[in-house]
Coordinates of C-alpha atoms in Angstrom, one line a residue:
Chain A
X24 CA 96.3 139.8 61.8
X25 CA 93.9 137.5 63.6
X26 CA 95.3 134.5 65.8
X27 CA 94.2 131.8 64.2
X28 CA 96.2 128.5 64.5
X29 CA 98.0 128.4 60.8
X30 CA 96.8 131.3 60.0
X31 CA 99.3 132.8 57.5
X32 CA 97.6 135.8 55.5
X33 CA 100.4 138.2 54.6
X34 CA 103.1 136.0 56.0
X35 CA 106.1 137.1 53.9
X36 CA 107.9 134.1 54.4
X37 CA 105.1 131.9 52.0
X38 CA 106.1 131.8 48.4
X39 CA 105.6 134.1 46.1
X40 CA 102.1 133.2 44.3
X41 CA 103.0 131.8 40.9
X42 CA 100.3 133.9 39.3
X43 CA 101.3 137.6 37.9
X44 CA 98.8 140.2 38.8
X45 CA 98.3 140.8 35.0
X46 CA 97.2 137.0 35.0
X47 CA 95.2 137.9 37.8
X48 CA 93.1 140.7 35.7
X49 CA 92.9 138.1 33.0
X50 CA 91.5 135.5 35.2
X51 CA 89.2 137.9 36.9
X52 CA 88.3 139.1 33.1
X53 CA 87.3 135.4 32.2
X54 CA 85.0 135.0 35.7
X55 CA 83.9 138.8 35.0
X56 CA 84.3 139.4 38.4
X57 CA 84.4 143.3 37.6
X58 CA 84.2 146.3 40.7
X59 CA 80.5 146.0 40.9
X60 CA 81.5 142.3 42.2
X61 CA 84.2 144.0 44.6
X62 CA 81.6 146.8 46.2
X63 CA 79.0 143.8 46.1
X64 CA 81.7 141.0 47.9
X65 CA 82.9 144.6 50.5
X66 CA 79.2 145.1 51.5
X67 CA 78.6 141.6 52.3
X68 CA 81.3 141.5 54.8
X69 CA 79.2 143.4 57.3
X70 CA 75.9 141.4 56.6
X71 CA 77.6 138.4 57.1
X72 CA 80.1 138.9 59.4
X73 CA 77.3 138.5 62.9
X74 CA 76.3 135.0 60.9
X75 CA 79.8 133.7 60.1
X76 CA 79.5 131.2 63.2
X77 CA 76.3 130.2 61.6
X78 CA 76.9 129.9 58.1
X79 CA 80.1 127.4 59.2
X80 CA 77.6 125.3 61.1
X81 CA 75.5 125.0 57.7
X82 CA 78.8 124.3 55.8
X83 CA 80.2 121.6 58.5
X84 CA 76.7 119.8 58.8
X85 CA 77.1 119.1 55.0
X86 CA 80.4 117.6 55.2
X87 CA 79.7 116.0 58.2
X88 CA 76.8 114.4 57.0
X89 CA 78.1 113.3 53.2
X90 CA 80.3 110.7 54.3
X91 CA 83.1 110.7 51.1
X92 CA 83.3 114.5 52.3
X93 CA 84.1 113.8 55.8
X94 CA 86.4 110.9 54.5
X95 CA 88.8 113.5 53.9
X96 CA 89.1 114.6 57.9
X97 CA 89.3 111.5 58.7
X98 CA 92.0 108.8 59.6
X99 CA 92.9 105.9 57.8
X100 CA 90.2 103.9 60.8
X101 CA 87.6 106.2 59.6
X102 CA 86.9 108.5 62.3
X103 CA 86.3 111.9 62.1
X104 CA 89.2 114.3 63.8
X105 CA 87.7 116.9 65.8
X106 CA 90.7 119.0 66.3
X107 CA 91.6 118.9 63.0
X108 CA 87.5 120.3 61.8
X109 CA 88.1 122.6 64.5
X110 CA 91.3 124.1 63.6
X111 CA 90.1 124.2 59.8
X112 CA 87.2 126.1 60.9
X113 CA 88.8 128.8 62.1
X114 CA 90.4 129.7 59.3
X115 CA 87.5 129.0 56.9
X116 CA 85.8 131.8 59.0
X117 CA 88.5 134.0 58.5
X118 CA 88.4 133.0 54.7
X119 CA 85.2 134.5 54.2
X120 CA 86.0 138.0 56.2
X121 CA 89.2 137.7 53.6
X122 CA 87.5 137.1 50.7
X123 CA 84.6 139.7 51.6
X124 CA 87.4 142.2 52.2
X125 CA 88.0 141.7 48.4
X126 CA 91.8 143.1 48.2
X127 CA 93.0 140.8 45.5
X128 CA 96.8 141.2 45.5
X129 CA 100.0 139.5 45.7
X130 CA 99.6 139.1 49.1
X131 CA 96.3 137.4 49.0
X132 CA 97.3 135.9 45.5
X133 CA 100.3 133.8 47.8
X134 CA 97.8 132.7 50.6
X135 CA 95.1 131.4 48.4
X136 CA 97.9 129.0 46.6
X137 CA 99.0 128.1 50.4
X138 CA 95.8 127.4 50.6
X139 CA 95.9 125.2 48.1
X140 CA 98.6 123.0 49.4
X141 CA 97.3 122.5 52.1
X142 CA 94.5 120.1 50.7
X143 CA 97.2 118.5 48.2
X144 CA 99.0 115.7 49.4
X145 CA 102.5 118.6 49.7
X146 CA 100.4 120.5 52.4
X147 CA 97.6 118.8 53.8
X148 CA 97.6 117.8 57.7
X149 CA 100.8 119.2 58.3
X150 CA 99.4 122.9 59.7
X151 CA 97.2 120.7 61.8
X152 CA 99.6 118.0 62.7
X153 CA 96.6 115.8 62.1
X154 CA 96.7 112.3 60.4
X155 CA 93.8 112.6 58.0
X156 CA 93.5 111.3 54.7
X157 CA 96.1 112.9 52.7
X158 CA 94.7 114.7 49.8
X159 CA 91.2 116.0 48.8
X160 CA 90.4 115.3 45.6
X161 CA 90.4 117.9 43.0
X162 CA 86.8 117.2 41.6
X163 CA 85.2 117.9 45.1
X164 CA 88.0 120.6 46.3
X165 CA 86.1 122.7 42.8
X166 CA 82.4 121.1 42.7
X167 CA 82.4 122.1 46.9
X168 CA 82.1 125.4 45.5
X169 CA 78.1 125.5 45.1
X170 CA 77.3 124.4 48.2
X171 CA 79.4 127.0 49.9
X172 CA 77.9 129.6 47.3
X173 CA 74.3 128.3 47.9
X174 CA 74.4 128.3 51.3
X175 CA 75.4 131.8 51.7
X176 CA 72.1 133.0 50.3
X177 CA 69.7 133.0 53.1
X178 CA 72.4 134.9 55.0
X179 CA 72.9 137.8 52.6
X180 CA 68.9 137.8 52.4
X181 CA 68.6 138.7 55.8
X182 CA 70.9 141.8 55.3
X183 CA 70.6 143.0 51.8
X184 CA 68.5 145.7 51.2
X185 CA 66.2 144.8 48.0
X186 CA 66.4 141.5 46.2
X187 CA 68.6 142.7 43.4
X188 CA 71.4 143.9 46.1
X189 CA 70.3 139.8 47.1
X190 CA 71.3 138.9 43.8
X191 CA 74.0 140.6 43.2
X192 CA 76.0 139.9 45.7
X193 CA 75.3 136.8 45.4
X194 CA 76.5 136.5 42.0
X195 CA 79.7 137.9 43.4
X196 CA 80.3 135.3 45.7
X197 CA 80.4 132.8 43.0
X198 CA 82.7 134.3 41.3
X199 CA 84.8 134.8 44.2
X200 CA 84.7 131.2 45.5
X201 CA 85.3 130.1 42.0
X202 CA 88.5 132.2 42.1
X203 CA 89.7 130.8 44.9
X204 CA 88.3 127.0 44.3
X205 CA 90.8 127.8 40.8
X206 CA 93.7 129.4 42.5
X207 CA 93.7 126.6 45.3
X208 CA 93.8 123.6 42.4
X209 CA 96.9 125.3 41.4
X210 CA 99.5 122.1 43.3
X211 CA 97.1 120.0 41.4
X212 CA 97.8 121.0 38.1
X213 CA 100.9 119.9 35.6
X214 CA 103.0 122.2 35.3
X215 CA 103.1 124.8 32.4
X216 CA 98.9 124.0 32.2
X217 CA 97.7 125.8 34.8
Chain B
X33 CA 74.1 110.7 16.1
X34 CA 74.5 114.3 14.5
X35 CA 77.1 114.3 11.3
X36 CA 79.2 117.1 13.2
X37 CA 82.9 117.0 12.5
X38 CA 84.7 115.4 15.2
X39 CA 81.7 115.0 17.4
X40 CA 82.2 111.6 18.6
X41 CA 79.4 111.1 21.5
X42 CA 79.2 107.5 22.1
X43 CA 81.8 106.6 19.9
X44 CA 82.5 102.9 21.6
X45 CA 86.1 103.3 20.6
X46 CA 86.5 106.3 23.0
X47 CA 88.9 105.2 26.2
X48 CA 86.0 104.6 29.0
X49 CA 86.3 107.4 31.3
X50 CA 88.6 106.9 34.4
X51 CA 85.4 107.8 36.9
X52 CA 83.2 105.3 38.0
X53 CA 79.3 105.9 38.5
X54 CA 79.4 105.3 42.1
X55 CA 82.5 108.5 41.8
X56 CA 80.4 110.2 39.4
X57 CA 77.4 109.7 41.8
X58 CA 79.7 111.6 44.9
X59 CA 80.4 114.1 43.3
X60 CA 76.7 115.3 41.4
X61 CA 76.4 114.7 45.6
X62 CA 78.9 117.8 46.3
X63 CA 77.5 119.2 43.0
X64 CA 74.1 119.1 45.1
X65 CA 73.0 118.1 41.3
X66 CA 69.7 116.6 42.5
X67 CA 66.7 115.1 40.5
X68 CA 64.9 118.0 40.1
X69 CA 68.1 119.4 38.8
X70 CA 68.3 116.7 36.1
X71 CA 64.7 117.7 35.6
X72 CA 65.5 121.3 35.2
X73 CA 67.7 120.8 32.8
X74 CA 65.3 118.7 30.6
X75 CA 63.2 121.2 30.6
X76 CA 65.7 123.8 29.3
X77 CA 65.8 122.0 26.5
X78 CA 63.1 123.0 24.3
X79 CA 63.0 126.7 25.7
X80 CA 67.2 126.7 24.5
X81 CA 66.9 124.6 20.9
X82 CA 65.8 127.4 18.9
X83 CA 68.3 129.8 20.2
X84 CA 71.2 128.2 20.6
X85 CA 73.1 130.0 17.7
X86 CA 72.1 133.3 19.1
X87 CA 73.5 131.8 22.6
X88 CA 76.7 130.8 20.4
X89 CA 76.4 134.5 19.2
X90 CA 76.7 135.8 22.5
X91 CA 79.7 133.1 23.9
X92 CA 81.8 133.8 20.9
X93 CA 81.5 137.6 20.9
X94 CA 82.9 137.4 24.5
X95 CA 85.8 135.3 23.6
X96 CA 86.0 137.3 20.4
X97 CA 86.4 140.1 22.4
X98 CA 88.8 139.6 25.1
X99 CA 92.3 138.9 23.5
X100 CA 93.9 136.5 26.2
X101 CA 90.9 134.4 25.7
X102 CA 91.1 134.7 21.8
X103 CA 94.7 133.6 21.8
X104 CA 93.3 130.4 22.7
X105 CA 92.0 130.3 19.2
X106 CA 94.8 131.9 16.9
X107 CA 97.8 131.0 15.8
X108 CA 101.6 131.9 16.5
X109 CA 101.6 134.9 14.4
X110 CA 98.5 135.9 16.4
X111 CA 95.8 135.4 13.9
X112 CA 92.8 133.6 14.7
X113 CA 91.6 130.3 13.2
X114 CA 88.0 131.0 11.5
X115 CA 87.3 127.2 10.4
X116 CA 89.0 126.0 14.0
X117 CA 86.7 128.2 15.5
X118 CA 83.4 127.3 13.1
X119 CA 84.1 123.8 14.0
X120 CA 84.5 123.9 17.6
X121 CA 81.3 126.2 17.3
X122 CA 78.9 123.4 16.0
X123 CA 80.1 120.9 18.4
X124 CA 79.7 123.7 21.1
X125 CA 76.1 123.7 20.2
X126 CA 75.4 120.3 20.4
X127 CA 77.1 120.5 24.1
X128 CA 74.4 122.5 25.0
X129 CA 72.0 119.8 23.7
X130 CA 74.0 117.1 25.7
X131 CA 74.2 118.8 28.5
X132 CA 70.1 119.6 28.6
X133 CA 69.7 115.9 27.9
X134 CA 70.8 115.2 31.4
X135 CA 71.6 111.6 31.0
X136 CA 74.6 111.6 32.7
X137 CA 76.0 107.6 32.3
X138 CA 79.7 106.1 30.9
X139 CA 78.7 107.0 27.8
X140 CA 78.5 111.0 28.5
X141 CA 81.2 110.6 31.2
X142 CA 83.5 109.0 28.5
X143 CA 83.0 111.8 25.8
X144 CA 83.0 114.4 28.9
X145 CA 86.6 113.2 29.6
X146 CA 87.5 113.2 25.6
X147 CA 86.1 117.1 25.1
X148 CA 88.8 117.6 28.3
X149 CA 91.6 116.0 26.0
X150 CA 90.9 118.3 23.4
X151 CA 91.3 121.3 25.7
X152 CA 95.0 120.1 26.6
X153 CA 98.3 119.5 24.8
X154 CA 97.3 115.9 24.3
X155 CA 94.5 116.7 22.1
X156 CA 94.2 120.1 21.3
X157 CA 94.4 121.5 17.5
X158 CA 94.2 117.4 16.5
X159 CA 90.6 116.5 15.6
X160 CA 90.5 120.1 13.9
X161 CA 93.8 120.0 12.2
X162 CA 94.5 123.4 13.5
X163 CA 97.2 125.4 14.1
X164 CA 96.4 127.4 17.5
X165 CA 97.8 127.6 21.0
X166 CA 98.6 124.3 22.3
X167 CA 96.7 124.6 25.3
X168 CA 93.9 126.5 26.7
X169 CA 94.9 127.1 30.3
X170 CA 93.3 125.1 33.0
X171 CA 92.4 128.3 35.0
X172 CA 90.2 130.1 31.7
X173 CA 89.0 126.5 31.2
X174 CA 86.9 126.1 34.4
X175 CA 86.8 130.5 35.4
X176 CA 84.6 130.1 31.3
X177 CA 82.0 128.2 33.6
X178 CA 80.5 131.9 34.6
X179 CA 80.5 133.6 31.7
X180 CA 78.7 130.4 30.0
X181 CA 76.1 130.3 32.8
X182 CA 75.9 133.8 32.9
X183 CA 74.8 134.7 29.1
X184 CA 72.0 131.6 29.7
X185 CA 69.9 133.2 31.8
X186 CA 68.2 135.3 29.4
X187 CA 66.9 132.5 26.7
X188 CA 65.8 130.6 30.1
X189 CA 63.9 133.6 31.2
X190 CA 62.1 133.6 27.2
X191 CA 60.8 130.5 27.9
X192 CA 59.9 129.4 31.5
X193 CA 57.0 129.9 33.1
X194 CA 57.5 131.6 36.2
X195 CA 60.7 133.5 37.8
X196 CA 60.8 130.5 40.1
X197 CA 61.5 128.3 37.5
X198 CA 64.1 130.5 35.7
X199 CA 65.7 130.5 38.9
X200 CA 65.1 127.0 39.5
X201 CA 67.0 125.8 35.1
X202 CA 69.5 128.7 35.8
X203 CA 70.9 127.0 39.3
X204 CA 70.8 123.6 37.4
X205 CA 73.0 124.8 34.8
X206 CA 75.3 126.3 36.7
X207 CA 75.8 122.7 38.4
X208 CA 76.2 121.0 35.0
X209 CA 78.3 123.6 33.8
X210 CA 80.6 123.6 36.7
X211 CA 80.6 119.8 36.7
X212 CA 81.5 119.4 32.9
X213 CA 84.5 122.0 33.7
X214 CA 85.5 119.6 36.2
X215 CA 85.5 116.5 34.1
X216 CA 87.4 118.3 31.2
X217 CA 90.2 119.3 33.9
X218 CA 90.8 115.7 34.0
X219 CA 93.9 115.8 31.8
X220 CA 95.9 118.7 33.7
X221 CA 95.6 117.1 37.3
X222 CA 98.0 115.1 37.8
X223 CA 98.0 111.3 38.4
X224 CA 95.7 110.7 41.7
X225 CA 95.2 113.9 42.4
X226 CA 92.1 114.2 40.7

């Protein structure tokens, strides 16, 4: 495992994810995120992997310049907290090497719902020990997921070997992110609709 | 206004929607749902209106066809509902319409936020009087944004002009999609957590 500060990818002390892996396949069956989306999201990982440093840049200038985005790593005075953008960074680096790596199983199932705590009010700042606002809000946690797909693009152009491997793993990435923008509103959601 | 049952667009005795257009204007801001979006959407419109029951077609032979997504749509015993389905079908349509309209005010947010009711226990089964599952799950609910955006790109590519533009309506419904799925989730978040 990396060493990442909070890092916590096949911790076996998280919880058990609340998903079964038969749910899983369903879910994955609704977003028809089939194996031609797993060898697309596996082939990516190399393409993207010398840009990663990059692509975070892209995704952090976004936030950093929408201001009800950067709101939410921020303290109650309004100013930004670097340490805590840094040490979120790091592990959203590491998020796309995990979700490029494609293994989608009870042990990634558990981290992407700790994951998802830790932008509801029952998680968030406490990894960081950082005094930020203390939730981001559903609607953006889900609707952030086009500008991370979007912005991946011009990356998996530079790699990809004809613009239908472009496109396809492309299309794989939205799924994926979509997964995990879904698994990670699961401390959002009432229980028993989910 | 269309006579379709239960389609209540601009019904003035519809709650107003709990999101304000300043929120409503954030978040088309994480969407990165831009002008030209809006304008790609209008000009979807004519190229979709004379296919939309084939589109319907194509979305119902996928939920036909996957049983965990069917269940949404039958009864206890199993057994799907064909007038449930027929109705939710014609006011499916004229989402397609609404949505290619672009004219995204209180008045769509408020009906936005009413389709989302219908989706949960609150509201589900009661405009139709029908007798299936009390809830389709919030996971399928927003995941069904990919196969929705997915099965569009075809009629798009019928009618535009260039691959550019295809492109260009395509990326603007997946937006639109993606932030009517977030608007219907409304009803499973929980209380300021949305």
């Amino acid at each position: 495992m990396p060493d990442i500060p909070g890092y916590r990818f096949a911790d076996p002390t998280l919880p058990a994810a609340p998903l079964s892996l038969e749910e899983l396949a369903e879910l994955r069956g609704t977003l028809l995120l089939d194996d031609d989306d797993i060898e697309a999201l596996r082939a990516s990982g190399p393409i993207l992997e010398p840009h990663i440093e990059e692509l975070l840049d892209v995704w952090y200038g976004f936030v950093g310049n929408t201001p009800h985005l950067l709101y939410y790593f921020s303290n109650a005075a309004g100013q930004p907290q670097p340490e805590y953008l840094a040490r979120v960074r790091a592990r959203f680096g590491q998020w796309v090497r995990d979700t490029a790596r494609a293994q989608f199983d009870e042990v990634w199932l558990a981290w992407q719902i700790e994951i998802g705590r830790r932008h509801h009010t029952i998680g968030k700042n406490r990894t960081d020990h950082a005094d930020a606002a203390p939730i981001i809000h559903f609607r953006h946690l889900v609707a952030l997921t086009i500008p991370v797909v979007m912005t991946m693009r011009p990356f998996l152009e530079r790699g990809a070997e004809s613009a239908p491997r472009v496109d396809a793993m492309h299309r794989a990435w939205l799924k994926a992110v979509l997964l995990t923008a879904i698994l990670w509103s699961y401390p959002y959601v009432e229980r028993g609709a989910f």
